[in-house]
Short mmCIF file of C-alpha atoms in Angstrom, two decimals:
data_model
loop_
_atom_site.label_atom_id
_atom_site.label_comp_id
_atom_site.label_asym_id
_atom_site.label_seq_id
_atom_site.Cartn_x
_atom_site.Cartn_y
_atom_site.Cartn_z
CA HIS A 1 -0.24 0.16 0.04
CA ILE A 2 2.59 2.62 0.50
CA PHE A 3 3.84 1.86 -3.15
CA PHE A 4 0.75 3.64 -4.38
CA SER A 5 0.14 6.29 -1.67
CA GLY A 6 -0.24 9.50 -3.05
CA ILE A 7 -0.81 8.71 -6.45
CA LYS A 8 -4.92 8.23 -6.93
CA ASN A 9 -5.62 10.65 -10.19
CA ARG A 10 -2.69 7.74 -11.82
CA LEU A 11 -4.27 5.36 -14.24
CA PHE A 12 -3.24 1.86 -13.24
CA TRP A 13 -3.48 -0.55 -15.79
CA ILE A 14 -4.28 -4.87 -15.47
CA PRO A 15 -3.65 -6.78 -18.22
CA ASP A 16 -5.86 -10.02 -17.30
CA PHE A 17 -6.45 -12.34 -13.82
CA GLN A 18 -5.13 -15.45 -15.44
CA GLU A 19 -4.53 -16.19 -11.96
CA HIS A 20 -7.80 -16.42 -11.16
CA PHE A 21 -8.76 -19.06 -14.00
CA LEU A 22 -5.58 -20.82 -14.42
CA PRO A 23 -4.15 -20.23 -11.35
CA HIS A 24 -1.92 -23.66 -10.38
CA PHE A 25 0.21 -21.96 -13.28
CA PHE A 26 1.58 -19.90 -10.55
CA SER A 27 2.53 -19.85 -7.10
CA GLU A 28 0.67 -19.30 -3.91
CA GLU A 29 3.34 -16.01 -3.21
CA GLU A 30 2.37 -14.60 -6.39
CA ILE A 31 -1.40 -15.28 -6.94
CA GLN A 32 -1.35 -13.19 -3.62
CA ILE A 33 0.56 -10.42 -4.37
CA ARG A 34 -1.32 -10.03 -7.07
CA LYS A 35 -4.70 -10.30 -5.85
CA LYS A 36 -3.83 -7.63 -2.93
CA HIS A 37 -2.61 -5.70 -5.10
CA GLN A 38 -5.99 -5.91 -7.33
CA LEU A 39 -8.17 -5.58 -4.57
CA PHE A 40 -6.63 -1.84 -3.03
CA LEU A 41 -6.51 -0.85 -6.91
CA SER A 42 -10.09 -1.81 -6.92
CA GLN A 43 -10.90 0.46 -3.60
CA SER A 44 -10.14 3.87 -5.63
CA CYS A 45 -8.14 4.04 -8.29
CA SER A 46 -9.18 4.60 -11.78
CA ILE A 47 -7.76 0.85 -14.13
CA VAL A 48 -7.42 0.13 -17.48
CA PHE A 49 -8.13 -3.24 -18.94
CA SER A 50 -6.74 -3.77 -22.78
CA SER A 51 -10.29 -5.80 -23.62
CA ASN A 52 -14.23 -6.26 -22.35
CA ASP A 53 -13.16 -9.25 -21.71
CA ALA A 54 -10.94 -8.38 -19.21
CA ALA A 55 -13.39 -5.97 -17.40
CA SER A 56 -15.68 -8.01 -17.37
CA HIS A 57 -14.03 -10.45 -15.74
CA PHE A 58 -12.58 -7.66 -12.57
CA LYS A 59 -16.00 -7.22 -12.57
CA GLN A 60 -17.11 -10.69 -11.48
CA LEU A 61 -14.17 -10.33 -8.94
CA TYR A 62 -14.63 -6.91 -7.65
CA PRO A 63 -18.03 -6.69 -7.54
CA ALA A 64 -18.22 -4.01 -4.36
CA SER A 65 -15.64 -2.05 -5.96
CA THR A 66 -15.60 1.79 -6.35
CA ALA A 67 -12.81 2.28 -9.07
CA LYS A 68 -13.48 3.93 -12.19
CA ILE A 69 -12.81 1.08 -15.17
CA TYR A 70 -12.10 2.36 -18.61
CA VAL A 71 -11.10 -0.18 -21.98
CA LEU A 72 -8.51 0.14 -24.38
CA PRO A 73 -7.97 -2.15 -26.49
CA PHE A 74 -4.23 -1.30 -28.40
CA ALA A 75 -3.10 -2.02 -32.19
CA VAL A 76 0.67 -2.21 -33.33
CA THR A 77 1.95 -0.56 -36.06
CA HIS A 78 5.19 -2.07 -37.78
CA PRO A 79 8.78 -1.37 -38.96
CA SER A 80 8.99 -1.18 -42.20
CA PHE A 81 10.02 -5.44 -43.28
CA SER A 82 8.87 -5.95 -47.31
CA GLU A 83 13.12 -4.60 -47.97
CA LEU A 84 14.30 -7.66 -46.26
CA PRO A 85 13.55 -10.51 -48.74
CA ILE A 86 12.07 -13.15 -47.59
CA GLU A 87 14.05 -15.44 -49.29
CA THR A 88 16.55 -14.95 -47.20
CA VAL A 89 14.67 -14.86 -43.95
CA LEU A 90 13.25 -18.52 -44.91
CA SER A 91 17.29 -19.62 -46.28
CA LYS A 92 18.42 -18.41 -42.04
CA TYR A 93 15.60 -20.35 -40.44
CA GLU A 94 15.81 -23.38 -42.94
CA ILE A 95 12.74 -23.30 -43.88
CA THR A 96 11.71 -24.96 -47.60
CA GLN A 97 8.29 -25.39 -48.02
CA PRO A 98 4.71 -23.81 -46.87
CA TYR A 99 4.84 -23.48 -42.66
CA PHE A 100 2.67 -22.31 -40.25
CA PHE A 101 3.52 -19.31 -37.84
CA CYS A 102 3.23 -19.72 -33.97
CA PRO A 103 4.82 -16.54 -32.49
CA ASN A 104 4.54 -16.54 -28.54
CA GLN A 105 6.90 -16.91 -26.36
CA VAL A 106 7.11 -20.42 -24.72
CA TRP A 107 5.15 -20.21 -21.41
CA GLN A 108 3.02 -22.49 -20.37
CA HIS A 109 -0.37 -20.76 -20.21
CA LYS A 110 0.73 -19.97 -24.67
CA ASN A 111 -0.33 -23.83 -25.29
CA HIS A 112 2.64 -24.77 -27.66
CA ILE A 113 1.71 -28.70 -26.52
CA THR A 114 -1.50 -28.50 -28.48
CA VAL A 115 -0.23 -26.99 -31.84
CA LEU A 116 2.31 -30.59 -30.97
CA LYS A 117 -0.69 -32.59 -30.53
CA ALA A 118 -2.47 -31.27 -33.76
CA ILE A 119 0.80 -31.90 -35.64
CA LYS A 120 1.27 -35.41 -34.47
CA LYS A 121 -2.57 -36.21 -35.03
CA LEU A 122 -2.52 -34.88 -39.24
CA LYS A 123 0.71 -36.82 -39.59
CA GLU A 124 -0.95 -40.03 -38.07
CA GLU A 125 -3.94 -39.01 -40.88
CA GLY A 126 -1.52 -38.91 -43.95
CA GLU A 127 -0.52 -34.97 -43.64
CA GLU A 128 3.70 -36.20 -43.16
CA ASN A 129 4.96 -32.35 -45.16
CA VAL A 130 2.86 -30.39 -42.34
CA LEU A 131 5.35 -27.87 -40.70
CA VAL A 132 5.05 -25.53 -37.94
CA ALA A 133 7.35 -22.23 -36.97
CA PHE A 134 7.35 -21.31 -33.64
CA SER A 135 9.46 -18.05 -32.20
CA GLY A 136 10.29 -16.43 -28.91
CA LYS A 137 12.01 -16.99 -25.61
CA GLU A 138 12.20 -20.46 -24.82
CA TYR A 139 11.93 -19.74 -21.36
CA ASP A 140 9.34 -20.04 -18.99
CA ASN A 141 10.30 -18.10 -15.34
CA ARG A 142 7.44 -19.92 -13.67
CA HIS A 143 8.05 -23.38 -14.98
CA PRO A 144 11.88 -23.90 -16.25
CA GLY A 145 10.84 -27.48 -17.47
CA VAL A 146 8.26 -25.93 -20.03
CA PHE A 147 10.16 -26.40 -23.42
CA GLU A 148 12.12 -29.00 -22.69
CA GLY A 149 8.71 -30.50 -22.03
CA LEU A 150 8.13 -29.93 -25.60
CA LYS A 151 11.33 -31.05 -27.45
CA ARG A 152 10.81 -34.54 -25.99
CA TYR A 153 8.08 -34.87 -26.69
CA ILE A 154 8.44 -33.66 -30.39
CA SER A 155 11.44 -36.25 -29.70
CA GLU A 156 9.19 -38.84 -28.64
CA ASN A 157 6.56 -38.69 -31.27
CA GLY A 158 9.30 -37.99 -34.32
CA LEU A 159 7.95 -34.57 -35.03
CA GLU A 160 11.51 -33.05 -35.70
CA LYS A 161 10.97 -32.16 -39.26
CA ASN A 162 6.97 -30.71 -38.74
CA ALA A 163 8.19 -28.59 -35.69
CA LYS A 164 10.81 -25.67 -36.26
CA PHE A 165 11.41 -23.55 -32.78
CA LEU A 166 13.56 -20.42 -33.62
CA GLY A 167 14.16 -19.01 -30.33
CA PHE A 168 13.54 -15.17 -30.10
CA ILE A 169 14.42 -13.59 -33.54
CA ASP A 170 14.63 -10.06 -35.72
CA ARG A 171 11.38 -7.98 -35.66
CA LYS A 172 10.99 -7.79 -38.59
CA GLU A 173 12.26 -11.14 -39.55
CA GLN A 174 9.22 -12.28 -37.35
CA LEU A 175 7.04 -9.95 -39.10
CA GLN A 176 8.17 -11.71 -43.15
CA LEU A 177 7.73 -14.89 -41.27
CA MET A 178 4.38 -14.33 -40.23
CA ASN A 179 3.18 -12.45 -43.53
CA ASN A 180 4.16 -15.11 -45.51
CA ALA A 181 2.92 -18.01 -43.40
CA VAL A 182 0.06 -20.10 -44.62
CA CYS A 183 -1.47 -18.85 -41.58
CA VAL A 184 -0.82 -17.27 -37.74
CA ILE A 185 -1.50 -19.63 -35.18
CA GLN A 186 -2.57 -18.08 -31.88
CA PRO A 187 -3.09 -21.40 -29.03
CA SER A 188 -3.25 -19.47 -25.88
CA LEU A 189 -5.08 -20.87 -22.87
CA PHE A 190 -5.28 -17.56 -21.97
CA GLU A 191 -5.04 -13.83 -22.59
CA GLY A 192 -5.20 -9.93 -21.69
CA TRP A 193 -4.83 -8.86 -26.06
CA SER A 194 -3.34 -10.66 -27.89
CA THR A 195 0.15 -8.98 -29.85
CA SER A 196 0.15 -11.80 -32.32
CA VAL A 197 -3.51 -10.96 -33.42
CA GLU A 198 -2.95 -7.91 -33.90
CA ASP A 199 -0.48 -8.63 -35.67
CA ALA A 200 -1.53 -10.16 -38.35
CA LYS A 201 -4.95 -8.05 -38.50
CA VAL A 202 -2.42 -5.83 -39.10
CA MET A 203 -1.11 -7.25 -42.39
CA GLN A 204 -4.74 -9.30 -42.85
CA GLN A 205 -3.30 -12.54 -42.31
CA TYR A 206 -5.19 -15.57 -41.75
CA VAL A 207 -5.52 -16.56 -38.12
CA ILE A 208 -6.23 -20.07 -35.96
CA ALA A 209 -6.73 -18.76 -32.52
CA SER A 210 -8.01 -20.35 -29.35
CA ASN A 211 -11.65 -19.70 -28.87
CA LEU A 212 -11.18 -17.48 -25.90
CA ALA A 213 -13.86 -14.54 -25.80
CA VAL A 214 -10.88 -12.45 -25.80
CA HIS A 215 -9.61 -13.60 -29.04
CA ARG A 216 -13.35 -13.38 -30.82
CA GLU A 217 -13.34 -9.82 -29.78
CA GLN A 218 -10.24 -8.86 -30.72
CA LEU A 219 -11.57 -10.27 -34.33
#
């Protein structure tokens, strides 16, 4: 509370309420810290949410709140990337066929495992040449073993030629790969407002998204 004292005229942003809906992804200590801050903000502050979905969650969780609520969905702007030849990017990452693209950090709630399971199912149905490229940081500080688990799943199911993790890559390279993919995949289990969906919207790219209220709101 000391941190917030004297600045009630400022706007505060709460990205989402994932810890309320997916508590198994958080430590008990982090959940309590987040809830304590949210409860304090709910009493008299002005709070900005990135989606009507998040604002709705807040109202459900804190029905006695006296806070002023604002919804301000964000959009994205892109640096110029057309001067970067897609052929150069594809060659760099050794992508030689049509591909789907999943540009999410490798965090547990981003749900990469579902994409890998989908690849496995497609291969079992005879679609041997499907390829999904993934970009993003490959470390989840809350769940350090996530990436190793994904690599193990790939190895155990023979998906080495079908799933390609590129790591944290240059932003222009990421945008070119997104722009030239068959489509963008956003499989996340929870979002406040997805940047990768906004990226796809700017370039009018197709999106396969998890069936979340916030994704429906964005799209």
